[in-house]
Amino acid sequence: MSKKVKIQKRTDFWERNRKTNGYLLKKKIGEVGYRVIRAVLLFGLCFLILQPLINKLSVSLMREADLYDATVINVPRNWTLSNFKIVDELIDYWKCLFNSAWVSLLCAVLQVIAATLVGYGFARFKFPLKNFWFGCVLLLIIVPPQTIMSPLYLNFRYFDIFGIFKAITGDSLNLQKSMAPYLMMCATCMGLKCGLYIFMLRQYFRGVPKELEEAAYVDGCGNLQTFIRIMLPDAKSMIVSCFLFAYVWQWTDSFYSKMFLGKVELLPKGLNSIAGRIDAYVKSSGLGTQASTGLLNQMISTGTLMAIIPLLILYLFAQKGFVESLSQTGIKM
């Protein structure tokens, strides 16, 4: 834009502002003020979210001496990558990473399959006590899993189906320290946060026009064919979101994994064991008899960062479907 055009626009602005008795200038100041306030609020919100992650990244890249240096805030003076190697030795990181990946994937797939079927049933079919059963689904969201910890433990410690196993073998089954309780709970919609996935999918399917199903019925499709050919492709983005939620929550879960998976080393369990293993590492390395509080917190921060990185990579690949599902849910709900 030429200088002459800019001067002309500025002159026109002040001329129109004079004719409106200053209203145009007040409106312009209000718009600029709104943009500035919005930018400040967004920056502050993003900083609050990212600040813990930035702090952990900074701590993981500095030597222990920098932790006690008051002049070092976020930028390390002595850079090092040895902290990642130490955490790898303490928790056997790659083994825990592999176990967490396949356990989370298996549980997330089972949860999404079960939640999709149940959510579609609540959205499209009528059956006795429908509202009561949906109220039970809401209880899965409201009631924390710690509330039913004792019944869960006793149920799988002395597992039986109508007394059949006890009648055949003389004793009930002990399913503790195995994957069976995990898989059974995920497949029966009792897994971690499964009530939320049912609610999300139910709300989504309720927003799909019924004319699509009626057209499929006219073409000769049954209920199952309509669900697979019409409803599932349309709900792909919402299913991706539920899968991401299920995968992330399963990845960071320490409650169910500690209760049932005693032999499978997962990342949350490995992070919890750092405090008990760091002293032995310090003694074996000849660095002293006991790890300092600063070193312990540094190893925990580094381990936490190493556990988060795979989830960030997963989100980078799946963010398109995740954002699309959120936008569609806002329109249809």
CSV table of N, CA and C in Angstrom, one decimal, residues 150-266:
chain,number,residue,atom,x,y,z
A,150,SER,N,-12.7,-52.2,47.3
A,150,SER,CA,-12.8,-53.5,48.0
A,150,SER,C,-13.7,-54.5,47.3
A,151,PRO,N,-14.9,-54.1,46.8
A,151,PRO,CA,-15.7,-55.1,46.0
A,151,PRO,C,-15.0,-55.6,44.8
A,152,LEU,N,-14.3,-54.7,44.1
A,152,LEU,CA,-13.5,-55.1,42.9
A,152,LEU,C,-12.5,-56.2,43.3
A,153,TYR,N,-11.8,-55.9,44.3
A,153,TYR,CA,-10.7,-56.8,44.7
A,153,TYR,C,-11.3,-58.2,45.1
A,154,LEU,N,-12.3,-58.2,45.9
A,154,LEU,CA,-12.9,-59.4,46.4
A,154,LEU,C,-13.6,-60.2,45.2
A,155,ASN,N,-14.2,-59.4,44.3
A,155,ASN,CA,-14.8,-60.1,43.1
A,155,ASN,C,-13.9,-60.9,42.3
A,156,PHE,N,-12.7,-60.3,42.0
A,156,PHE,CA,-11.7,-61.0,41.1
A,156,PHE,C,-10.8,-61.9,41.9
A,157,ARG,N,-10.7,-61.6,43.2
A,157,ARG,CA,-9.9,-62.6,44.0
A,157,ARG,C,-10.6,-63.9,44.2
A,158,TYR,N,-11.9,-63.9,44.3
A,158,TYR,CA,-12.7,-65.1,44.5
A,158,TYR,C,-13.7,-65.1,43.3
A,159,PHE,N,-13.3,-65.1,42.1
A,159,PHE,CA,-14.1,-65.0,41.0
A,159,PHE,C,-14.9,-66.3,40.7
A,160,ASP,N,-16.2,-66.1,40.4
A,160,ASP,CA,-17.0,-67.3,40.1
A,160,ASP,C,-18.3,-66.8,39.4
A,161,ILE,N,-18.9,-67.7,38.6
A,161,ILE,CA,-20.1,-67.3,37.9
A,161,ILE,C,-21.2,-68.3,38.3
A,162,PHE,N,-22.1,-67.8,39.1
A,162,PHE,CA,-23.2,-68.6,39.7
A,162,PHE,C,-22.7,-69.9,40.3
A,163,GLY,N,-21.5,-69.9,40.9
A,163,GLY,CA,-21.0,-71.0,41.6
A,163,GLY,C,-20.5,-72.2,40.7
A,164,ILE,N,-20.4,-71.9,39.4
A,164,ILE,CA,-20.0,-73.0,38.4
A,164,ILE,C,-18.6,-73.5,38.7
A,165,PHE,N,-17.7,-72.5,38.8
A,165,PHE,CA,-16.3,-72.9,38.9
A,165,PHE,C,-16.0,-73.6,40.2
A,166,LYS,N,-16.7,-73.2,41.3
A,166,LYS,CA,-16.5,-73.9,42.6
A,166,LYS,C,-17.1,-75.2,42.6
A,167,ALA,N,-18.2,-75.4,41.8
A,167,ALA,CA,-18.8,-76.7,41.7
A,167,ALA,C,-18.0,-77.7,40.9
A,168,ILE,N,-17.2,-77.2,40.0
A,168,ILE,CA,-16.4,-78.1,39.1
A,168,ILE,C,-15.1,-78.3,39.7
A,169,THR,N,-14.4,-77.3,40.2
A,169,THR,CA,-13.0,-77.4,40.7
A,169,THR,C,-12.9,-77.4,42.2
A,170,GLY,N,-14.0,-77.1,42.9
A,170,GLY,CA,-14.0,-77.1,44.3
A,170,GLY,C,-13.5,-75.8,44.9
A,171,ASP,N,-13.2,-74.8,44.1
A,171,ASP,CA,-12.7,-73.5,44.6
A,171,ASP,C,-12.9,-72.5,43.5
A,172,SER,N,-13.1,-71.2,43.9
A,172,SER,CA,-13.2,-70.1,43.0
A,172,SER,C,-11.9,-69.8,42.3
A,173,LEU,N,-11.9,-68.9,41.3
A,173,LEU,CA,-10.7,-68.6,40.6
A,173,LEU,C,-10.1,-67.3,41.2
A,174,ASN,N,-8.8,-67.3,41.2
A,174,ASN,CA,-8.1,-66.1,41.6
A,174,ASN,C,-7.5,-65.4,40.3
A,175,LEU,N,-8.2,-64.3,40.0
A,175,LEU,CA,-7.8,-63.6,38.7
A,175,LEU,C,-6.8,-62.4,39.0
A,176,GLN,N,-6.4,-62.3,40.3
A,176,GLN,CA,-5.5,-61.2,40.6
A,176,GLN,C,-4.1,-61.4,39.9
A,177,LYS,N,-3.4,-60.3,39.7
A,177,LYS,CA,-2.1,-60.4,39.1
A,177,LYS,C,-2.1,-60.9,37.6
A,178,SER,N,-3.2,-60.6,36.9
A,178,SER,CA,-3.3,-61.0,35.5
A,178,SER,C,-4.1,-59.9,34.7
A,179,MET,N,-4.1,-60.1,33.4
A,179,MET,CA,-4.8,-59.2,32.6
A,179,MET,C,-6.3,-59.4,32.5
A,180,ALA,N,-6.8,-60.6,33.0
A,180,ALA,CA,-8.2,-60.9,32.9
A,180,ALA,C,-9.1,-59.9,33.5
A,181,PRO,N,-8.9,-59.4,34.7
A,181,PRO,CA,-9.8,-58.4,35.3
A,181,PRO,C,-9.8,-57.1,34.4
A,182,TYR,N,-8.7,-56.7,33.9
A,182,TYR,CA,-8.6,-55.5,33.0
A,182,TYR,C,-9.5,-55.7,31.8
A,183,LEU,N,-9.3,-56.8,31.1
A,183,LEU,CA,-10.0,-57.0,29.9
A,183,LEU,C,-11.5,-57.2,30.1
A,184,MET,N,-11.9,-57.9,31.2
A,184,MET,CA,-13.3,-58.1,31.5
A,184,MET,C,-14.0,-56.8,31.8
A,185,MET,N,-13.3,-55.9,32.6
A,185,MET,CA,-13.9,-54.7,32.9
A,185,MET,C,-14.1,-53.8,31.7
A,186,CYS,N,-13.1,-53.7,30.8
A,186,CYS,CA,-13.1,-52.9,29.6
A,186,CYS,C,-14.2,-53.4,28.7
A,187,ALA,N,-14.3,-54.7,28.5
A,187,ALA,CA,-15.3,-55.3,27.6
A,187,ALA,C,-16.7,-55.2,28.1
A,188,THR,N,-16.9,-54.9,29.4
A,188,THR,CA,-18.3,-54.8,30.0
A,188,THR,C,-18.6,-53.4,30.4
A,189,CYS,N,-17.9,-52.4,29.9
A,189,CYS,CA,-18.1,-51.0,30.1
A,189,CYS,C,-17.9,-50.6,31.6
A,190,MET,N,-17.0,-51.3,32.3
A,190,MET,CA,-16.7,-51.0,33.6
A,190,MET,C,-15.2,-50.5,33.8
A,191,GLY,N,-14.6,-50.2,32.6
A,191,GLY,CA,-13.2,-49.8,32.6
A,191,GLY,C,-13.1,-48.3,33.1
A,192,LEU,N,-11.9,-47.9,33.1
A,192,LEU,CA,-11.6,-46.5,33.6
A,192,LEU,C,-12.3,-45.5,32.7
A,193,LYS,N,-13.1,-44.6,33.3
A,193,LYS,CA,-13.8,-43.5,32.7
A,193,LYS,C,-14.8,-44.0,31.5
A,194,CYS,N,-15.2,-45.3,31.5
A,194,CYS,CA,-16.0,-45.8,30.4
A,194,CYS,C,-17.3,-45.1,30.4
A,195,GLY,N,-17.9,-44.7,31.5
A,195,GLY,CA,-19.1,-44.0,31.5
A,195,GLY,C,-19.1,-42.7,30.7
A,196,LEU,N,-18.0,-42.0,30.7
A,196,LEU,CA,-17.9,-40.8,29.9
A,196,LEU,C,-17.9,-41.1,28.5
A,197,TYR,N,-17.3,-42.1,28.0
A,197,TYR,CA,-17.3,-42.5,26.6
A,197,TYR,C,-18.7,-42.9,26.1
A,198,ILE,N,-19.4,-43.6,27.0
A,198,ILE,CA,-20.8,-43.9,26.6
A,198,ILE,C,-21.6,-42.7,26.5
A,199,PHE,N,-21.5,-41.7,27.4
A,199,PHE,CA,-22.2,-40.5,27.4
A,199,PHE,C,-21.9,-39.7,26.1
A,200,MET,N,-20.6,-39.6,25.8
A,200,MET,CA,-20.2,-38.8,24.6
A,200,MET,C,-20.8,-39.4,23.3
A,201,LEU,N,-20.7,-40.7,23.2
A,201,LEU,CA,-21.2,-41.4,22.0
A,201,LEU,C,-22.7,-41.4,21.9
A,202,ARG,N,-23.3,-41.5,23.0
A,202,ARG,CA,-24.8,-41.5,23.1
A,202,ARG,C,-25.3,-40.1,22.6
A,203,GLN,N,-24.7,-39.0,23.1
A,203,GLN,CA,-25.0,-37.7,22.7
A,203,GLN,C,-24.8,-37.5,21.2
A,204,TYR,N,-23.7,-38.1,20.7
A,204,TYR,CA,-23.4,-37.9,19.3
A,204,TYR,C,-24.4,-38.6,18.4
A,205,PHE,N,-24.7,-39.9,18.7
A,205,PHE,CA,-25.7,-40.6,17.9
A,205,PHE,C,-27.1,-40.0,18.0
A,206,ARG,N,-27.4,-39.4,19.1
A,206,ARG,CA,-28.7,-38.7,19.2
A,206,ARG,C,-28.9,-37.6,18.2
A,207,GLY,N,-27.7,-37.0,17.9
A,207,GLY,CA,-27.7,-35.8,17.0
A,207,GLY,C,-27.7,-36.2,15.5
A,208,VAL,N,-27.6,-37.5,15.2
A,208,VAL,CA,-27.6,-38.0,13.8
A,208,VAL,C,-29.0,-38.1,13.3
A,209,PRO,N,-29.4,-37.5,12.2
A,209,PRO,CA,-30.8,-37.5,11.7
A,209,PRO,C,-31.3,-39.0,11.6
A,210,LYS,N,-32.5,-39.2,12.0
A,210,LYS,CA,-33.1,-40.5,11.9
A,210,LYS,C,-33.4,-40.9,10.5
A,211,GLU,N,-33.5,-39.9,9.6
A,211,GLU,CA,-33.8,-40.2,8.2
A,211,GLU,C,-32.8,-41.1,7.6
A,212,LEU,N,-31.5,-41.0,8.1
A,212,LEU,CA,-30.4,-41.8,7.5
A,212,LEU,C,-30.7,-43.3,7.8
A,213,GLU,N,-31.1,-43.6,9.0
A,213,GLU,CA,-31.5,-45.0,9.4
A,213,GLU,C,-32.7,-45.5,8.6
A,214,GLU,N,-33.7,-44.6,8.6
A,214,GLU,CA,-34.9,-45.0,7.9
A,214,GLU,C,-34.6,-45.3,6.4
A,215,ALA,N,-33.8,-44.5,5.8
A,215,ALA,CA,-33.4,-44.8,4.4
A,215,ALA,C,-32.7,-46.1,4.3
A,216,ALA,N,-31.8,-46.4,5.2
A,216,ALA,CA,-31.1,-47.7,5.2
A,216,ALA,C,-32.1,-48.9,5.4
A,217,TYR,N,-33.1,-48.7,6.3
A,217,TYR,CA,-34.0,-49.8,6.5
A,217,TYR,C,-34.8,-50.0,5.2
A,218,VAL,N,-35.2,-48.9,4.5
A,218,VAL,CA,-35.9,-49.1,3.2
A,218,VAL,C,-35.1,-49.8,2.2
A,219,ASP,N,-33.8,-49.6,2.2
A,219,ASP,CA,-32.9,-50.3,1.3
A,219,ASP,C,-32.6,-51.8,1.7
A,220,GLY,N,-33.2,-52.2,2.8
A,220,GLY,CA,-33.1,-53.6,3.2
A,220,GLY,C,-32.0,-53.9,4.3
A,221,CYS,N,-31.4,-52.9,4.9
A,221,CYS,CA,-30.4,-53.1,5.9
A,221,CYS,C,-31.1,-53.4,7.2
A,222,GLY,N,-30.5,-54.3,8.0
A,222,GLY,CA,-31.0,-54.5,9.4
A,222,GLY,C,-30.4,-53.6,10.3
A,223,ASN,N,-30.6,-53.8,11.6
A,223,ASN,CA,-30.1,-52.9,12.6
A,223,ASN,C,-28.5,-52.9,12.7
A,224,LEU,N,-28.0,-54.1,12.6
A,224,LEU,CA,-26.5,-54.3,12.6
A,224,LEU,C,-25.9,-53.7,11.4
A,225,GLN,N,-26.4,-53.9,10.2
A,225,GLN,CA,-25.9,-53.4,9.0
A,225,GLN,C,-26.0,-51.9,9.0
A,226,THR,N,-27.1,-51.3,9.5
A,226,THR,CA,-27.2,-49.9,9.5
A,226,THR,C,-26.2,-49.3,10.5
A,227,PHE,N,-26.0,-49.9,11.6
A,227,PHE,CA,-25.0,-49.4,12.5
A,227,PHE,C,-23.6,-49.5,11.9
A,228,ILE,N,-23.2,-50.5,11.2
A,228,ILE,CA,-21.9,-50.7,10.7
A,228,ILE,C,-21.6,-49.8,9.5
A,229,ARG,N,-22.6,-49.7,8.6
A,229,ARG,CA,-22.4,-49.0,7.3
A,229,ARG,C,-22.8,-47.6,7.3
A,230,ILE,N,-23.7,-47.2,8.2
A,230,ILE,CA,-24.2,-45.8,8.2
A,230,ILE,C,-23.6,-45.0,9.4
A,231,MET,N,-23.8,-45.6,10.6
A,231,MET,CA,-23.5,-44.8,11.8
A,231,MET,C,-22.0,-44.8,12.1
A,232,LEU,N,-21.4,-45.9,12.0
A,232,LEU,CA,-20.0,-45.9,12.4
A,232,LEU,C,-19.1,-45.0,11.5
A,233,PRO,N,-19.2,-45.0,10.2
A,233,PRO,CA,-18.4,-44.1,9.4
A,233,PRO,C,-18.7,-42.6,9.8
A,234,ASP,N,-19.9,-42.3,10.1
A,234,ASP,CA,-20.3,-40.9,10.4
A,234,ASP,C,-19.7,-40.5,11.8
A,235,ALA,N,-19.5,-41.5,12.7
A,235,ALA,CA,-19.0,-41.2,14.1
A,235,ALA,C,-17.5,-41.5,14.2
A,236,LYS,N,-16.8,-41.5,13.1
A,236,LYS,CA,-15.4,-41.9,13.1
A,236,LYS,C,-14.6,-40.9,14.0
A,237,SER,N,-14.9,-39.6,13.8
A,237,SER,CA,-14.1,-38.6,14.6
A,237,SER,C,-14.4,-38.7,16.1
A,238,MET,N,-15.7,-38.9,16.5
A,238,MET,CA,-16.0,-39.1,17.9
A,238,MET,C,-15.3,-40.3,18.5
A,239,ILE,N,-15.3,-41.4,17.7
A,239,ILE,CA,-14.7,-42.6,18.2
A,239,ILE,C,-13.2,-42.4,18.4
A,240,VAL,N,-12.6,-41.6,17.5
A,240,VAL,CA,-11.1,-41.3,17.6
A,240,VAL,C,-10.9,-40.5,18.9
A,241,SER,N,-11.8,-39.6,19.2
A,241,SER,CA,-11.7,-38.8,20.5
A,241,SER,C,-11.8,-39.7,21.7
A,242,CYS,N,-12.8,-40.6,21.7
A,242,CYS,CA,-12.9,-41.5,22.8
A,242,CYS,C,-11.7,-42.4,22.9
A,243,PHE,N,-11.2,-42.9,21.8
A,243,PHE,CA,-10.0,-43.7,21.9
A,243,PHE,C,-8.8,-43.0,22.5
A,244,LEU,N,-8.6,-41.7,22.1
A,244,LEU,CA,-7.5,-40.9,22.6
A,244,LEU,C,-7.7,-40.7,24.1
A,245,PHE,N,-8.9,-40.4,24.6
A,245,PHE,CA,-9.2,-40.3,26.0
A,245,PHE,C,-8.9,-41.6,26.7
A,246,ALA,N,-9.4,-42.7,26.2
A,246,ALA,CA,-9.2,-44.0,26.9
A,246,ALA,C,-7.7,-44.4,26.9
A,247,TYR,N,-7.0,-44.1,25.8
A,247,TYR,CA,-5.6,-44.4,25.7
A,247,TYR,C,-4.7,-43.6,26.7
A,248,VAL,N,-5.0,-42.3,26.8
A,248,VAL,CA,-4.2,-41.4,27.7
A,248,VAL,C,-4.5,-41.7,29.1
A,249,TRP,N,-5.8,-41.9,29.5
A,249,TRP,CA,-6.1,-42.2,30.9
A,249,TRP,C,-5.6,-43.6,31.3
A,250,GLN,N,-5.6,-44.5,30.4
A,250,GLN,CA,-5.0,-45.8,30.7
A,250,GLN,C,-3.5,-45.7,30.9
A,251,TRP,N,-2.9,-44.9,30.0
A,251,TRP,CA,-1.5,-44.7,30.1
A,251,TRP,C,-1.0,-44.2,31.4
A,252,THR,N,-1.8,-43.3,32.0
A,252,THR,CA,-1.4,-42.6,33.2
A,252,THR,C,-2.0,-43.3,34.5
A,253,ASP,N,-2.8,-44.3,34.3
A,253,ASP,CA,-3.5,-45.0,35.4
A,253,ASP,C,-2.5,-45.7,36.3
A,254,SER,N,-2.6,-45.5,37.6
A,254,SER,CA,-1.9,-46.3,38.6
A,254,SER,C,-2.8,-47.0,39.6
A,255,PHE,N,-4.1,-46.7,39.5
A,255,PHE,CA,-5.0,-47.4,40.5
A,255,PHE,C,-5.3,-48.8,40.1
A,256,TYR,N,-5.9,-49.0,38.9
A,256,TYR,CA,-6.2,-50.3,38.4
A,256,TYR,C,-4.9,-51.2,38.2
A,257,SER,N,-3.9,-50.5,37.6
A,257,SER,CA,-2.7,-51.3,37.3
A,257,SER,C,-2.0,-51.8,38.6
A,258,LYS,N,-2.1,-51.0,39.6
A,258,LYS,CA,-1.5,-51.5,40.9
A,258,LYS,C,-2.3,-52.5,41.6
A,259,MET,N,-3.7,-52.5,41.4
A,259,MET,CA,-4.5,-53.5,42.0
A,259,MET,C,-4.5,-54.8,41.3
A,260,PHE,N,-4.4,-54.8,39.9
A,260,PHE,CA,-4.5,-56.0,39.2
A,260,PHE,C,-3.2,-56.5,38.5
A,261,LEU,N,-2.5,-55.6,37.9
A,261,LEU,CA,-1.3,-55.9,37.1
A,261,LEU,C,0.0,-55.9,38.0
A,262,GLY,N,0.1,-56.9,38.8
A,262,GLY,CA,1.3,-56.9,39.7
A,262,GLY,C,2.6,-57.2,39.0
A,263,LYS,N,2.5,-58.1,37.9
A,263,LYS,CA,3.7,-58.5,37.3
A,263,LYS,C,4.1,-57.7,36.0
A,264,VAL,N,3.2,-56.9,35.5
A,264,VAL,CA,3.4,-56.1,34.3
A,264,VAL,C,4.0,-54.8,34.7
A,265,GLU,N,5.2,-54.5,34.3
A,265,GLU,CA,5.8,-53.2,34.6
A,265,GLU,C,5.3,-52.1,33.7
A,266,LEU,N,4.6,-51.1,34.2
A,266,LEU,CA,4.1,-50.0,33.4
A,266,LEU,C,4.8,-48.7,33.8
